[in-house]
Amino acid sequence: EEDLKAEHAKELQRLKDEEAERQRKHEADVARQKAEREEAEAKRRDEHEKELLRLKEEAEQKQRQYEADMVAKKHQLQVELDREKAAKEKEEALRQAAHEKELEELKIADAVKEREYQAEMARQKAAREEAEAKKKAEHEKAMEAQRIEHEQQQAREKKQAE
């Protein structure tokens, strides 16, 4: 009877040990699955944030390019207007010069050359401003890319630290 009790106690202990082992494996599986879900969610969020940053940068770059194009177009139109104005003034001046003395004709021709020179100076200024605007837009894009890379590096370091 004592042997039977001892054997029964052993069998009961073995069953308890098996149940505890099953419970431990189950809890480990649950914890592993939870960790996998959390990691997948974090990865999805990171990808989403990267896409949002990319779209934002793309929109900002398009806006900067649009603004630079508008500045260039405005300057180009002004140069064309200045040239047309100079051409009209030249035409009128030549009509008047036909009725004036030779000295007046020379003065008018000098005035026309000065207006053309000013128009050329305005065109060159417009070209310089357009180049500066484009250079500024490229610099801003490079700084933004550097900032994004820095943030991504910090995120990777933080993830590795965890």
JSON list of C-alpha atoms in Angstrom, two decimals:
[
{"chain": "A", "resi": 1, "resn": "GLU", "atom": "CA", "xyz": [0.00, 0.00, 0.00]},
{"chain": "A", "resi": 2, "resn": "GLU", "atom": "CA", "xyz": [2.90, 2.35, 0.79]},
{"chain": "A", "resi": 3, "resn": "ASP", "atom": "CA", "xyz": [4.48, 1.50, -2.58]},
{"chain": "A", "resi": 4, "resn": "LEU", "atom": "CA", "xyz": [1.16, 2.15, -4.30]},
{"chain": "A", "resi": 5, "resn": "LYS", "atom": "CA", "xyz": [0.86, 5.54, -2.57]},
{"chain": "A", "resi": 6, "resn": "ALA", "atom": "CA", "xyz": [4.44, 6.41, -3.51]},
{"chain": "A", "resi": 7, "resn": "GLU", "atom": "CA", "xyz": [3.84, 5.36, -7.12]},
{"chain": "A", "resi": 8, "resn": "HIS", "atom": "CA", "xyz": [0.59, 7.32, -7.19]},
{"chain": "A", "resi": 9, "resn": "ALA", "atom": "CA", "xyz": [2.39, 10.39, -5.79]},
{"chain": "A", "resi": 10, "resn": "LYS", "atom": "CA", "xyz": [5.12, 10.00, -8.44]},
{"chain": "A", "resi": 11, "resn": "GLU", "atom": "CA", "xyz": [2.53, 9.75, -11.20]},
{"chain": "A", "resi": 12, "resn": "LEU", "atom": "CA", "xyz": [0.69, 12.80, -9.81]},
{"chain": "A", "resi": 13, "resn": "GLN", "atom": "CA", "xyz": [3.97, 14.76, -9.68]},
{"chain": "A", "resi": 14, "resn": "ARG", "atom": "CA", "xyz": [4.83, 13.73, -13.27]},
{"chain": "A", "resi": 15, "resn": "LEU", "atom": "CA", "xyz": [1.43, 14.93, -14.47]},
{"chain": "A", "resi": 16, "resn": "LYS", "atom": "CA", "xyz": [1.86, 18.20, -12.60]},
{"chain": "A", "resi": 17, "resn": "ASP", "atom": "CA", "xyz": [5.34, 18.65, -14.12]},
{"chain": "A", "resi": 18, "resn": "GLU", "atom": "CA", "xyz": [3.97, 17.95, -17.63]},
{"chain": "A", "resi": 19, "resn": "GLU", "atom": "CA", "xyz": [1.13, 20.44, -17.08]},
{"chain": "A", "resi": 20, "resn": "ALA", "atom": "CA", "xyz": [3.58, 23.07, -15.81]},
{"chain": "A", "resi": 21, "resn": "GLU", "atom": "CA", "xyz": [5.82, 22.44, -18.86]},
{"chain": "A", "resi": 22, "resn": "ARG", "atom": "CA", "xyz": [2.80, 22.77, -21.25]},
{"chain": "A", "resi": 23, "resn": "GLN", "atom": "CA", "xyz": [1.78, 25.98, -19.47]},
{"chain": "A", "resi": 24, "resn": "ARG", "atom": "CA", "xyz": [5.34, 27.37, -19.73]},
{"chain": "A", "resi": 25, "resn": "LYS", "atom": "CA", "xyz": [5.52, 26.55, -23.47]},
{"chain": "A", "resi": 26, "resn": "HIS", "atom": "CA", "xyz": [2.10, 28.11, -24.03]},
{"chain": "A", "resi": 27, "resn": "GLU", "atom": "CA", "xyz": [3.12, 31.33, -22.23]},
{"chain": "A", "resi": 28, "resn": "ALA", "atom": "CA", "xyz": [6.39, 31.44, -24.19]},
{"chain": "A", "resi": 29, "resn": "ASP", "atom": "CA", "xyz": [4.44, 31.03, -27.47]},
{"chain": "A", "resi": 30, "resn": "VAL", "atom": "CA", "xyz": [2.01, 33.79, -26.48]},
{"chain": "A", "resi": 31, "resn": "ALA", "atom": "CA", "xyz": [4.89, 36.11, -25.54]},
{"chain": "A", "resi": 32, "resn": "ARG", "atom": "CA", "xyz": [6.75, 35.32, -28.79]},
{"chain": "A", "resi": 33, "resn": "GLN", "atom": "CA", "xyz": [3.62, 35.97, -30.90]},
{"chain": "A", "resi": 34, "resn": "LYS", "atom": "CA", "xyz": [2.99, 39.25, -29.09]},
{"chain": "A", "resi": 35, "resn": "ALA", "atom": "CA", "xyz": [6.60, 40.36, -29.69]},
{"chain": "A", "resi": 36, "resn": "GLU", "atom": "CA", "xyz": [6.31, 39.44, -33.39]},
{"chain": "A", "resi": 37, "resn": "ARG", "atom": "CA", "xyz": [3.07, 41.43, -33.73]},
{"chain": "A", "resi": 38, "resn": "GLU", "atom": "CA", "xyz": [4.60, 44.44, -31.98]},
{"chain": "A", "resi": 39, "resn": "GLU", "atom": "CA", "xyz": [7.71, 44.28, -34.19]},
{"chain": "A", "resi": 40, "resn": "ALA", "atom": "CA", "xyz": [5.58, 44.05, -37.35]},
{"chain": "A", "resi": 41, "resn": "GLU", "atom": "CA", "xyz": [3.47, 47.01, -36.20]},
{"chain": "A", "resi": 42, "resn": "ALA", "atom": "CA", "xyz": [6.58, 49.08, -35.43]},
{"chain": "A", "resi": 43, "resn": "LYS", "atom": "CA", "xyz": [8.03, 48.23, -38.84]},
{"chain": "A", "resi": 44, "resn": "ARG", "atom": "CA", "xyz": [4.74, 49.20, -40.55]},
{"chain": "A", "resi": 45, "resn": "ARG", "atom": "CA", "xyz": [4.68, 52.51, -38.66]},
{"chain": "A", "resi": 46, "resn": "ASP", "atom": "CA", "xyz": [8.31, 53.23, -39.63]},
{"chain": "A", "resi": 47, "resn": "GLU", "atom": "CA", "xyz": [7.55, 52.54, -43.30]},
{"chain": "A", "resi": 48, "resn": "HIS", "atom": "CA", "xyz": [4.46, 54.74, -43.13]},
{"chain": "A", "resi": 49, "resn": "GLU", "atom": "CA", "xyz": [6.44, 57.60, -41.54]},
{"chain": "A", "resi": 50, "resn": "LYS", "atom": "CA", "xyz": [9.19, 57.26, -44.17]},
{"chain": "A", "resi": 51, "resn": "GLU", "atom": "CA", "xyz": [6.60, 57.43, -46.95]},
{"chain": "A", "resi": 52, "resn": "LEU", "atom": "CA", "xyz": [4.98, 60.50, -45.38]},
{"chain": "A", "resi": 53, "resn": "LEU", "atom": "CA", "xyz": [8.38, 62.22, -45.12]},
{"chain": "A", "resi": 54, "resn": "ARG", "atom": "CA", "xyz": [9.16, 61.34, -48.73]},
{"chain": "A", "resi": 55, "resn": "LEU", "atom": "CA", "xyz": [5.82, 62.69, -49.95]},
{"chain": "A", "resi": 56, "resn": "LYS", "atom": "CA", "xyz": [6.24, 65.86, -47.88]},
{"chain": "A", "resi": 57, "resn": "GLU", "atom": "CA", "xyz": [9.75, 66.46, -49.26]},
{"chain": "A", "resi": 58, "resn": "GLU", "atom": "CA", "xyz": [8.53, 65.80, -52.79]},
{"chain": "A", "resi": 59, "resn": "ALA", "atom": "CA", "xyz": [5.71, 68.32, -52.37]},
{"chain": "A", "resi": 60, "resn": "GLU", "atom": "CA", "xyz": [8.07, 70.91, -50.87]},
{"chain": "A", "resi": 61, "resn": "GLN", "atom": "CA", "xyz": [10.57, 70.40, -53.70]},
{"chain": "A", "resi": 62, "resn": "LYS", "atom": "CA", "xyz": [7.82, 70.83, -56.29]},
{"chain": "A", "resi": 63, "resn": "GLN", "atom": "CA", "xyz": [6.70, 74.03, -54.55]},
{"chain": "A", "resi": 64, "resn": "ARG", "atom": "CA", "xyz": [10.27, 75.40, -54.47]},
{"chain": "A", "resi": 65, "resn": "GLN", "atom": "CA", "xyz": [10.72, 74.53, -58.14]},
{"chain": "A", "resi": 66, "resn": "TYR", "atom": "CA", "xyz": [7.39, 76.15, -59.01]},
{"chain": "A", "resi": 67, "resn": "GLU", "atom": "CA", "xyz": [8.39, 79.31, -57.13]},
{"chain": "A", "resi": 68, "resn": "ALA", "atom": "CA", "xyz": [11.80, 79.41, -58.83]},
{"chain": "A", "resi": 69, "resn": "ASP", "atom": "CA", "xyz": [10.13, 78.91, -62.22]},
{"chain": "A", "resi": 70, "resn": "MET", "atom": "CA", "xyz": [7.67, 81.72, -61.50]},
{"chain": "A", "resi": 71, "resn": "VAL", "atom": "CA", "xyz": [10.49, 84.10, -60.51]},
{"chain": "A", "resi": 72, "resn": "ALA", "atom": "CA", "xyz": [12.37, 83.23, -63.70]},
{"chain": "A", "resi": 73, "resn": "LYS", "atom": "CA", "xyz": [9.25, 83.63, -65.83]},
{"chain": "A", "resi": 74, "resn": "LYS", "atom": "CA", "xyz": [8.45, 87.00, -64.23]},
{"chain": "A", "resi": 75, "resn": "HIS", "atom": "CA", "xyz": [11.97, 88.26, -64.90]},
{"chain": "A", "resi": 76, "resn": "GLN", "atom": "CA", "xyz": [11.87, 86.91, -68.45]},
{"chain": "A", "resi": 77, "resn": "LEU", "atom": "CA", "xyz": [8.56, 88.70, -69.13]},
{"chain": "A", "resi": 78, "resn": "GLN", "atom": "CA", "xyz": [9.96, 91.93, -67.68]},
{"chain": "A", "resi": 79, "resn": "VAL", "atom": "CA", "xyz": [13.03, 91.69, -69.91]},
{"chain": "A", "resi": 80, "resn": "GLU", "atom": "CA", "xyz": [10.80, 91.11, -72.94]},
{"chain": "A", "resi": 81, "resn": "LEU", "atom": "CA", "xyz": [8.64, 94.10, -71.99]},
{"chain": "A", "resi": 82, "resn": "ASP", "atom": "CA", "xyz": [11.74, 96.23, -71.54]},
{"chain": "A", "resi": 83, "resn": "ARG", "atom": "CA", "xyz": [13.03, 95.15, -74.96]},
{"chain": "A", "resi": 84, "resn": "GLU", "atom": "CA", "xyz": [9.67, 95.86, -76.62]},
{"chain": "A", "resi": 85, "resn": "LYS", "atom": "CA", "xyz": [9.52, 99.25, -74.91]},
{"chain": "A", "resi": 86, "resn": "ALA", "atom": "CA", "xyz": [13.08, 100.00, -76.02]},
{"chain": "A", "resi": 87, "resn": "ALA", "atom": "CA", "xyz": [12.22, 98.96, -79.58]},
{"chain": "A", "resi": 88, "resn": "LYS", "atom": "CA", "xyz": [9.12, 101.19, -79.64]},
{"chain": "A", "resi": 89, "resn": "GLU", "atom": "CA", "xyz": [11.06, 104.08, -78.17]},
{"chain": "A", "resi": 90, "resn": "LYS", "atom": "CA", "xyz": [13.78, 103.55, -80.76]},
{"chain": "A", "resi": 91, "resn": "GLU", "atom": "CA", "xyz": [11.23, 103.56, -83.57]},
{"chain": "A", "resi": 92, "resn": "GLU", "atom": "CA", "xyz": [9.67, 106.78, -82.29]},
{"chain": "A", "resi": 93, "resn": "ALA", "atom": "CA", "xyz": [13.05, 108.37, -81.73]},
{"chain": "A", "resi": 94, "resn": "LEU", "atom": "CA", "xyz": [14.11, 107.52, -85.28]},
{"chain": "A", "resi": 95, "resn": "ARG", "atom": "CA", "xyz": [10.92, 109.15, -86.65]},
{"chain": "A", "resi": 96, "resn": "GLN", "atom": "CA", "xyz": [11.66, 112.29, -84.69]},
{"chain": "A", "resi": 97, "resn": "ALA", "atom": "CA", "xyz": [15.33, 112.22, -85.64]},
{"chain": "A", "resi": 98, "resn": "ALA", "atom": "CA", "xyz": [14.43, 112.30, -89.32]},
{"chain": "A", "resi": 99, "resn": "HIS", "atom": "CA", "xyz": [13.12, 115.85, -88.75]},
{"chain": "A", "resi": 100, "resn": "GLU", "atom": "CA", "xyz": [15.89, 117.05, -86.46]},
{"chain": "A", "resi": 101, "resn": "LYS", "atom": "CA", "xyz": [19.46, 118.07, -86.87]},
{"chain": "A", "resi": 102, "resn": "GLU", "atom": "CA", "xyz": [22.31, 115.56, -87.16]},
{"chain": "A", "resi": 103, "resn": "LEU", "atom": "CA", "xyz": [23.30, 116.29, -83.57]},
{"chain": "A", "resi": 104, "resn": "GLU", "atom": "CA", "xyz": [19.83, 115.32, -82.27]},
{"chain": "A", "resi": 105, "resn": "GLU", "atom": "CA", "xyz": [20.05, 112.03, -84.18]},
{"chain": "A", "resi": 106, "resn": "LEU", "atom": "CA", "xyz": [23.29, 111.16, -82.43]},
{"chain": "A", "resi": 107, "resn": "LYS", "atom": "CA", "xyz": [21.85, 111.94, -78.99]},
{"chain": "A", "resi": 108, "resn": "ILE", "atom": "CA", "xyz": [18.80, 109.75, -79.65]},
{"chain": "A", "resi": 109, "resn": "ALA", "atom": "CA", "xyz": [20.92, 106.84, -80.85]},
{"chain": "A", "resi": 110, "resn": "ASP", "atom": "CA", "xyz": [22.97, 107.08, -77.64]},
{"chain": "A", "resi": 111, "resn": "ALA", "atom": "CA", "xyz": [19.78, 107.06, -75.54]},
{"chain": "A", "resi": 112, "resn": "VAL", "atom": "CA", "xyz": [18.53, 103.94, -77.36]},
{"chain": "A", "resi": 113, "resn": "LYS", "atom": "CA", "xyz": [21.83, 102.14, -76.75]},
{"chain": "A", "resi": 114, "resn": "GLU", "atom": "CA", "xyz": [21.63, 103.03, -73.07]},
{"chain": "A", "resi": 115, "resn": "ARG", "atom": "CA", "xyz": [18.08, 101.59, -72.82]},
{"chain": "A", "resi": 116, "resn": "GLU", "atom": "CA", "xyz": [19.23, 98.38, -74.55]},
{"chain": "A", "resi": 117, "resn": "TYR", "atom": "CA", "xyz": [22.16, 98.22, -72.14]},
{"chain": "A", "resi": 118, "resn": "GLN", "atom": "CA", "xyz": [19.78, 98.61, -69.19]},
{"chain": "A", "resi": 119, "resn": "ALA", "atom": "CA", "xyz": [17.51, 95.88, -70.61]},
{"chain": "A", "resi": 120, "resn": "GLU", "atom": "CA", "xyz": [20.54, 93.58, -70.95]},
{"chain": "A", "resi": 121, "resn": "MET", "atom": "CA", "xyz": [21.57, 94.39, -67.36]},
{"chain": "A", "resi": 122, "resn": "ALA", "atom": "CA", "xyz": [18.02, 93.52, -66.21]},
{"chain": "A", "resi": 123, "resn": "ARG", "atom": "CA", "xyz": [18.15, 90.23, -68.15]},
{"chain": "A", "resi": 124, "resn": "GLN", "atom": "CA", "xyz": [21.50, 89.34, -66.56]},
{"chain": "A", "resi": 125, "resn": "LYS", "atom": "CA", "xyz": [20.15, 90.24, -63.12]},
{"chain": "A", "resi": 126, "resn": "ALA", "atom": "CA", "xyz": [17.11, 88.02, -63.73]},
{"chain": "A", "resi": 127, "resn": "ALA", "atom": "CA", "xyz": [19.37, 85.15, -64.77]},
{"chain": "A", "resi": 128, "resn": "ARG", "atom": "CA", "xyz": [21.49, 85.59, -61.63]},
{"chain": "A", "resi": 129, "resn": "GLU", "atom": "CA", "xyz": [18.42, 85.66, -59.38]},
{"chain": "A", "resi": 130, "resn": "GLU", "atom": "CA", "xyz": [17.01, 82.56, -61.08]},
{"chain": "A", "resi": 131, "resn": "ALA", "atom": "CA", "xyz": [20.31, 80.72, -60.55]},
{"chain": "A", "resi": 132, "resn": "GLU", "atom": "CA", "xyz": [20.39, 81.80, -56.89]},
{"chain": "A", "resi": 133, "resn": "ALA", "atom": "CA", "xyz": [16.80, 80.65, -56.36]},
{"chain": "A", "resi": 134, "resn": "LYS", "atom": "CA", "xyz": [17.59, 77.24, -57.89]},
{"chain": "A", "resi": 135, "resn": "LYS", "atom": "CA", "xyz": [20.78, 76.95, -55.83]},
{"chain": "A", "resi": 136, "resn": "LYS", "atom": "CA", "xyz": [18.83, 77.81, -52.66]},
{"chain": "A", "resi": 137, "resn": "ALA", "atom": "CA", "xyz": [16.15, 75.21, -53.49]},
{"chain": "A", "resi": 138, "resn": "GLU", "atom": "CA", "xyz": [18.85, 72.54, -54.07]},
{"chain": "A", "resi": 139, "resn": "HIS", "atom": "CA", "xyz": [20.57, 73.51, -50.80]},
{"chain": "A", "resi": 140, "resn": "GLU", "atom": "CA", "xyz": [17.29, 73.23, -48.89]},
{"chain": "A", "resi": 141, "resn": "LYS", "atom": "CA", "xyz": [16.64, 69.82, -50.46]},
{"chain": "A", "resi": 142, "resn": "ALA", "atom": "CA", "xyz": [20.13, 68.62, -49.48]},
{"chain": "A", "resi": 143, "resn": "MET", "atom": "CA", "xyz": [19.69, 69.89, -45.89]},
{"chain": "A", "resi": 144, "resn": "GLU", "atom": "CA", "xyz": [16.29, 68.16, -45.63]},
{"chain": "A", "resi": 145, "resn": "ALA", "atom": "CA", "xyz": [17.76, 64.88, -46.92]},
{"chain": "A", "resi": 146, "resn": "GLN", "atom": "CA", "xyz": [20.59, 65.18, -44.39]},
{"chain": "A", "resi": 147, "resn": "ARG", "atom": "CA", "xyz": [18.07, 65.80, -41.58]},
{"chain": "A", "resi": 148, "resn": "ILE", "atom": "CA", "xyz": [15.99, 62.79, -42.62]},
{"chain": "A", "resi": 149, "resn": "GLU", "atom": "CA", "xyz": [19.09, 60.55, -42.74]},
{"chain": "A", "resi": 150, "resn": "HIS", "atom": "CA", "xyz": [20.09, 61.80, -39.28]},
{"chain": "A", "resi": 151, "resn": "GLU", "atom": "CA", "xyz": [16.64, 61.00, -37.87]},
{"chain": "A", "resi": 152, "resn": "GLN", "atom": "CA", "xyz": [16.69, 57.56, -39.47]},
{"chain": "A", "resi": 153, "resn": "GLN", "atom": "CA", "xyz": [20.15, 56.89, -38.01]},
{"chain": "A", "resi": 154, "resn": "GLN", "atom": "CA", "xyz": [18.93, 57.93, -34.55]},
{"chain": "A", "resi": 155, "resn": "ALA", "atom": "CA", "xyz": [15.91, 55.65, -34.92]},
{"chain": "A", "resi": 156, "resn": "ARG", "atom": "CA", "xyz": [18.18, 52.73, -35.91]},
{"chain": "A", "resi": 157, "resn": "GLU", "atom": "CA", "xyz": [20.49, 53.40, -32.94]},
{"chain": "A", "resi": 158, "resn": "LYS", "atom": "CA", "xyz": [17.55, 53.63, -30.58]},
{"chain": "A", "resi": 159, "resn": "LYS", "atom": "CA", "xyz": [16.15, 50.35, -31.95]},
{"chain": "A", "resi": 160, "resn": "GLN", "atom": "CA", "xyz": [19.54, 48.65, -31.54]},
{"chain": "A", "resi": 161, "resn": "ALA", "atom": "CA", "xyz": [19.83, 49.99, -27.99]},
{"chain": "A", "resi": 162, "resn": "GLU", "atom": "CA", "xyz": [16.45, 48.48, -27.18]}
]
